[in-house]
PDB file of C-alpha atoms in Angstrom:
ATOM      1  CA  MET H  29      -1.647   1.210  42.827  1.00  0.00           C
ATOM      2  CA  PHE H  30       1.013  -1.208  41.478  1.00  0.00           C
ATOM      3  CA  PRO H  31       1.426  -2.153  37.885  1.00  0.00           C
ATOM      4  CA  ALA H  32      -0.239  -5.347  36.719  1.00  0.00           C
ATOM      5  CA  ARG H  33       3.126  -6.892  36.172  1.00  0.00           C
ATOM      6  CA  ILE H  34       4.112  -6.564  39.982  1.00  0.00           C
ATOM      7  CA  ARG H  35       0.523  -7.767  41.098  1.00  0.00           C
ATOM      8  CA  ALA H  36       1.331 -10.867  39.138  1.00  0.00           C
ATOM      9  CA  ILE H  37       4.715 -11.640  40.581  1.00  0.00           C
ATOM     10  CA  ALA H  38       4.118 -10.687  44.070  1.00  0.00           C
ATOM     11  CA  PRO H  39       2.102 -13.816  45.342  1.00  0.00           C
ATOM     12  CA  SER H  40       4.701 -15.934  43.588  1.00  0.00           C
ATOM     13  CA  ALA H  41       7.574 -14.268  45.224  1.00  0.00           C
ATOM     14  CA  LEU H  42       5.803 -14.823  48.638  1.00  0.00           C
ATOM     15  CA  VAL H  43       5.307 -18.470  48.226  1.00  0.00           C
ATOM     16  CA  MET H  44       8.707 -18.657  47.246  1.00  0.00           C
ATOM     17  CA  LEU H  45      10.037 -17.132  50.418  1.00  0.00           C
ATOM     18  CA  ALA H  46       7.422 -19.043  52.426  1.00  0.00           C
ATOM     19  CA  LEU H  47       8.749 -22.415  50.795  1.00  0.00           C
ATOM     20  CA  SER H  48      12.294 -21.566  51.040  1.00  0.00           C
ATOM     21  CA  GLY H  49      12.075 -20.929  54.920  1.00  0.00           C
ATOM     22  CA  CYS H  50      13.011 -17.382  54.577  1.00  0.00           C
ATOM     23  CA  SER H  51       9.760 -16.441  56.474  1.00  0.00           C
ATOM     24  CA  SER H  52       9.565 -17.154  60.468  1.00  0.00           C
ATOM     25  CA  TRP H  53       5.693 -16.856  60.169  1.00  0.00           C
ATOM     26  CA  GLY H  54       5.288 -20.590  61.001  1.00  0.00           C
ATOM     27  CA  CYS H  55       8.263 -21.263  63.495  1.00  0.00           C
ATOM     28  CA  THR H  56       6.580 -21.977  66.761  1.00  0.00           C
ATOM     29  CA  ASP H  57       7.870 -23.812  69.817  1.00  0.00           C
ATOM     30  CA  THR H  58       5.861 -25.729  72.404  1.00  0.00           C
ATOM     31  CA  THR H  59       6.638 -28.098  75.052  1.00  0.00           C
ATOM     32  CA  ALA H  60       4.861 -31.409  75.672  1.00  0.00           C
ATOM     33  CA  GLU H  61       2.997 -32.015  78.852  1.00  0.00           C
ATOM     34  CA  ARG H  62       4.993 -33.974  81.429  1.00  0.00           C
ATOM     35  CA  GLY H  63       3.258 -37.510  81.791  1.00  0.00           C
ATOM     36  CA  GLU H  64       2.448 -39.386  84.653  1.00  0.00           C
ATOM     37  CA  ALA H  65       5.463 -40.864  86.484  1.00  0.00           C
ATOM     38  CA  GLY H  66       5.246 -44.726  87.600  1.00  0.00           C
ATOM     39  CA  VAL H  67       7.366 -47.736  87.872  1.00  0.00           C
ATOM     40  CA  ARG H  68       6.332 -49.074  84.632  1.00  0.00           C
ATOM     41  CA  VAL H  69       5.614 -46.682  81.918  1.00  0.00           C
ATOM     42  CA  ARG H  70       4.636 -46.376  78.075  1.00  0.00           C
ATOM     43  CA  VAL H  71       7.089 -44.387  76.453  1.00  0.00           C
ATOM     44  CA  VAL H  72       5.448 -41.537  74.502  1.00  0.00           C
ATOM     45  CA  ASP H  73       6.772 -38.953  71.879  1.00  0.00           C
ATOM     46  CA  THR H  74       6.106 -35.319  71.985  1.00  0.00           C
ATOM     47  CA  ASP H  75       2.894 -35.919  70.362  1.00  0.00           C
ATOM     48  CA  GLY H  76       1.616 -38.356  73.333  1.00  0.00           C
ATOM     49  CA  GLN H  77       1.653 -41.103  70.777  1.00  0.00           C
ATOM     50  CA  THR H  78       3.253 -44.495  71.917  1.00  0.00           C
ATOM     51  CA  HIS H  79       5.413 -46.661  69.873  1.00  0.00           C
ATOM     52  CA  GLY H  80       5.360 -49.844  71.910  1.00  0.00           C
ATOM     53  CA  VAL H  81       8.288 -49.355  74.195  1.00  0.00           C
ATOM     54  CA  THR H  82       8.005 -49.647  77.844  1.00  0.00           C
ATOM     55  CA  ALA H  83      10.294 -48.879  80.279  1.00  0.00           C
ATOM     56  CA  GLU H  84      10.369 -50.273  83.997  1.00  0.00           C
ATOM     57  CA  VAL H  85      12.331 -49.816  87.310  1.00  0.00           C
ATOM     58  CA  VAL H  86      12.997 -53.615  88.037  1.00  0.00           C
ATOM     59  CA  ASP H  87      14.400 -53.072  91.515  1.00  0.00           C
ATOM     60  CA  TRP H  88      16.560 -50.688  93.537  1.00  0.00           C
ATOM     61  CA  SER H  89      18.689 -50.621  96.547  1.00  0.00           C
ATOM     62  CA  LEU H  90      20.935 -48.522  98.923  1.00  0.00           C
ATOM     63  CA  GLU H  91      24.338 -49.588  98.850  1.00  0.00           C
ATOM     64  CA  PRO H  92      27.942 -48.476  98.745  1.00  0.00           C
ATOM     65  CA  HIS H  93      29.064 -47.667  95.135  1.00  0.00           C
ATOM     66  CA  PRO H  94      31.910 -50.147  94.343  1.00  0.00           C
ATOM     67  CA  GLN H  95      34.149 -47.325  93.451  1.00  0.00           C
ATOM     68  CA  VAL H  96      33.937 -45.022  96.365  1.00  0.00           C
ATOM     69  CA  PRO H  97      32.428 -47.194  99.298  1.00  0.00           C
ATOM     70  CA  SER H  98      33.741 -44.760 101.759  1.00  0.00           C
ATOM     71  CA  GLU H  99      30.841 -42.417 100.920  1.00  0.00           C
ATOM     72  CA  GLY H 100      28.342 -44.766 102.319  1.00  0.00           C
ATOM     73  CA  ASP H 101      25.130 -45.784 100.718  1.00  0.00           C
ATOM     74  CA  GLN H 102      24.152 -44.455  97.338  1.00  0.00           C
ATOM     75  CA  LEU H 103      21.033 -45.263  95.141  1.00  0.00           C
ATOM     76  CA  HIS H 104      21.516 -48.168  92.872  1.00  0.00           C
ATOM     77  CA  PHE H 105      18.663 -49.117  90.291  1.00  0.00           C
ATOM     78  CA  ARG H 106      18.062 -51.580  87.597  1.00  0.00           C
ATOM     79  CA  PHE H 107      15.973 -50.780  84.768  1.00  0.00           C
ATOM     80  CA  ARG H 108      14.457 -52.433  81.742  1.00  0.00           C
ATOM     81  CA  PHE H 109      13.224 -51.211  78.272  1.00  0.00           C
ATOM     82  CA  ASP H 110      10.912 -53.732  76.414  1.00  0.00           C
ATOM     83  CA  GLY H 111      10.105 -52.949  72.664  1.00  0.00           C
ATOM     84  CA  ALA H 112      13.097 -50.828  71.671  1.00  0.00           C
ATOM     85  CA  ASP H 113      15.307 -51.890  68.584  1.00  0.00           C
ATOM     86  CA  GLU H 114      18.489 -50.873  67.493  1.00  0.00           C
ATOM     87  CA  TYR H 115      17.238 -48.037  65.454  1.00  0.00           C
ATOM     88  CA  ALA H 116      15.454 -46.190  68.020  1.00  0.00           C
ATOM     89  CA  ASP H 117      17.062 -45.046  71.475  1.00  0.00           C
ATOM     90  CA  PRO H 118      14.040 -44.042  73.692  1.00  0.00           C
ATOM     91  CA  ALA H 119      15.017 -42.122  76.667  1.00  0.00           C
ATOM     92  CA  VAL H 120      13.242 -41.416  79.881  1.00  0.00           C
ATOM     93  CA  ASP H 121      13.826 -39.629  83.236  1.00  0.00           C
ATOM     94  CA  ALA H 122      14.324 -41.817  86.261  1.00  0.00           C
ATOM     95  CA  CYS H 123      13.821 -40.173  89.631  1.00  0.00           C
ATOM     96  CA  ALA H 124      14.178 -40.892  93.208  1.00  0.00           C
ATOM     97  CA  VAL H 125      11.260 -39.830  95.214  1.00  0.00           C
ATOM     98  CA  ASP H 126      10.112 -39.521  98.876  1.00  0.00           C
ATOM     99  CA  GLU H 127       7.002 -41.113 100.178  1.00  0.00           C
ATOM    100  CA  GLU H 128       5.087 -37.962  98.988  1.00  0.00           C
ATOM    101  CA  ARG H 129       6.485 -38.324  95.426  1.00  0.00           C
ATOM    102  CA  VAL H 130       8.953 -35.237  95.725  1.00  0.00           C
ATOM    103  CA  THR H 131      12.061 -35.745  93.666  1.00  0.00           C
ATOM    104  CA  LEU H 132      15.134 -36.187  95.391  1.00  0.00           C
ATOM    105  CA  GLY H 133      17.369 -36.733  92.194  1.00  0.00           C
ATOM    106  CA  CYS H 134      16.925 -37.318  88.525  1.00  0.00           C
ATOM    107  CA  GLN H 135      18.664 -38.306  85.456  1.00  0.00           C
ATOM    108  CA  THR H 136      17.965 -39.666  81.903  1.00  0.00           C
ATOM    109  CA  ILE H 137      18.312 -43.254  81.016  1.00  0.00           C
ATOM    110  CA  SER H 138      18.226 -44.641  77.594  1.00  0.00           C
ATOM    111  CA  SER H 139      17.617 -48.095  76.074  1.00  0.00           C
ATOM    112  CA  SER H 140      20.959 -48.224  74.760  1.00  0.00           C
ATOM    113  CA  GLN H 141      22.127 -48.102  78.503  1.00  0.00           C
ATOM    114  CA  ALA H 142      20.458 -51.499  78.773  1.00  0.00           C
ATOM    115  CA  PHE H 143      23.090 -54.277  77.986  1.00  0.00           C
ATOM    116  CA  GLY H 144      22.610 -56.659  80.717  1.00  0.00           C
ATOM    117  CA  PRO H 145      23.386 -60.272  80.793  1.00  0.00           C
ATOM    118  CA  ALA H 146      22.980 -62.437  77.540  1.00  0.00           C
ATOM    119  CA  ASP H 147      19.809 -63.676  79.024  1.00  0.00           C
ATOM    120  CA  ASP H 148      18.308 -60.238  79.509  1.00  0.00           C
ATOM    121  CA  SER H 149      20.071 -57.815  77.123  1.00  0.00           C
ATOM    122  CA  ARG H 150      17.202 -55.308  77.712  1.00  0.00           C
ATOM    123  CA  THR H 151      18.158 -54.740  81.386  1.00  0.00           C
ATOM    124  CA  GLY H 152      20.635 -52.112  82.597  1.00  0.00           C
ATOM    125  CA  ASP H 153      21.665 -50.446  85.848  1.00  0.00           C
ATOM    126  CA  GLN H 154      22.690 -46.707  87.114  1.00  0.00           C
ATOM    127  CA  TRP H 155      23.717 -44.989  90.133  1.00  0.00           C
ATOM    128  CA  LEU H 156      21.663 -42.108  91.074  1.00  0.00           C
ATOM    129  CA  ASP H 157      22.983 -39.139  93.141  1.00  0.00           C
ATOM    130  CA  VAL H 158      20.646 -38.239  95.648  1.00  0.00           C
ATOM    131  CA  GLU H 159      21.651 -36.028  98.794  1.00  0.00           C
ATOM    132  CA  ASP H 160      19.687 -38.052 101.623  1.00  0.00           C
ATOM    133  CA  PRO H 161      19.299 -41.585  99.957  1.00  0.00           C
ATOM    134  CA  GLU H 162      17.390 -42.661 103.226  1.00  0.00           C
ATOM    135  CA  GLN H 163      14.610 -40.677 102.036  1.00  0.00           C
ATOM    136  CA  VAL H 164      14.217 -42.638  98.989  1.00  0.00           C
ATOM    137  CA  ASP H 165      10.906 -44.268  98.847  1.00  0.00           C
ATOM    138  CA  ALA H 166      10.725 -45.192  95.085  1.00  0.00           C
ATOM    139  CA  VAL H 167      12.483 -44.890  91.821  1.00  0.00           C
ATOM    140  CA  LEU H 168       9.931 -43.641  89.337  1.00  0.00           C
ATOM    141  CA  LEU H 169      10.071 -43.129  85.409  1.00  0.00           C
ATOM    142  CA  ILE H 170       8.653 -40.334  83.489  1.00  0.00           C
ATOM    143  CA  PRO H 171       7.088 -41.776  80.432  1.00  0.00           C
ATOM    144  CA  ASN H 172       8.273 -38.580  77.810  1.00  0.00           C
ATOM    145  CA  ASP H 173      10.760 -39.602  75.334  1.00  0.00           C
ATOM    146  CA  GLN H 174      13.707 -37.373  76.082  1.00  0.00           C
ATOM    147  CA  SER H 175      15.883 -38.859  72.987  1.00  0.00           C
ATOM    148  CA  TYR H 176      14.667 -36.504  70.258  1.00  0.00           C
ATOM    149  CA  ASP H 177      16.346 -32.801  70.934  1.00  0.00           C
ATOM    150  CA  ARG H 178      14.553 -30.726  68.145  1.00  0.00           C
ATOM    151  CA  ARG H 179      16.232 -27.415  67.441  1.00  0.00           C
ATOM    152  CA  THR H 180      14.241 -24.465  68.912  1.00  0.00           C
ATOM    153  CA  CYS H 181      13.111 -21.505  66.645  1.00  0.00           C
ATOM    154  CA  GLU H 182      15.788 -19.216  68.630  1.00  0.00           C
ATOM    155  CA  ALA H 183      18.648 -21.513  67.715  1.00  0.00           C
ATOM    156  CA  ASP H 184      17.387 -22.233  63.876  1.00  0.00           C
ATOM    157  CA  ILE H 185      14.532 -20.209  62.584  1.00  0.00           C
ATOM    158  CA  LYS H 186      14.481 -22.053  59.102  1.00  0.00           C
ATOM    159  CA  ASP H 187      14.430 -25.704  60.530  1.00  0.00           C
ATOM    160  CA  GLY H 188      13.750 -25.119  64.422  1.00  0.00           C
ATOM    161  CA  GLY H 189      10.064 -25.305  66.067  1.00  0.00           C
ATOM    162  CA  GLY H 190       7.717 -27.908  67.055  1.00  0.00           C
ATOM    163  CA  THR H 191       6.880 -29.626  70.203  1.00  0.00           C
ATOM    164  CA  HIS H 192       9.818 -30.372  72.561  1.00  0.00           C
ATOM    165  CA  PRO H 193       9.926 -32.794  75.409  1.00  0.00           C
ATOM    166  CA  PRO H 194       9.214 -31.359  79.079  1.00  0.00           C
ATOM    167  CA  GLU H 195      12.005 -30.233  81.116  1.00  0.00           C
ATOM    168  CA  SER H 196      13.401 -32.758  83.302  1.00  0.00           C
ATOM    169  CA  PRO H 197      12.276 -32.492  86.978  1.00  0.00           C
ATOM    170  CA  SER H 198      14.379 -30.636  89.500  1.00  0.00           C
ATOM    171  CA  ARG H 199      15.081 -31.691  93.162  1.00  0.00           C
ATOM    172  CA  GLY H 200      11.876 -30.635  94.895  1.00  0.00           C
ATOM    173  CA  ASP H 201       9.384 -31.035  92.294  1.00  0.00           C
ATOM    174  CA  GLN H 202       6.443 -33.202  93.197  1.00  0.00           C
ATOM    175  CA  LEU H 203       5.644 -36.119  90.612  1.00  0.00           C
TER     176      LEU H 203
END
């Protein structure tokens, strides 16, 4: 067997390696489950916890974009974040859907994009690119906070890992 001196030092060395991050034993990546989309949602972090922030689609319309009116009607929507402060910048996916809740296009919007008029500084607006704007039945928000982009184990085995936000929906996904 090993001499007593080595047996005494070995556990300490293993603890030092684990504490220093030189071990990949604890690095795991998981993906949060996508929350239920809606016109008004409570923003949830990767652990499913809410932090008092709600996001809402205020309204939407099909109209020509002012910079490219020749391209015809495009989807223009207004949104609002309540409860966000200057230290947190929650972000959610906004998706145009048809009457069967199939996504026609999505993009991530954040509370820092809400800089409406002085009487409602929590409101912002965006244009969403969709192939067939006439098929849009609603604009829905997915409650999962997309603002925290944690490093993966593959990218950084020492500091990566943990729960990541779900992938943003692609065209054709059912919400």
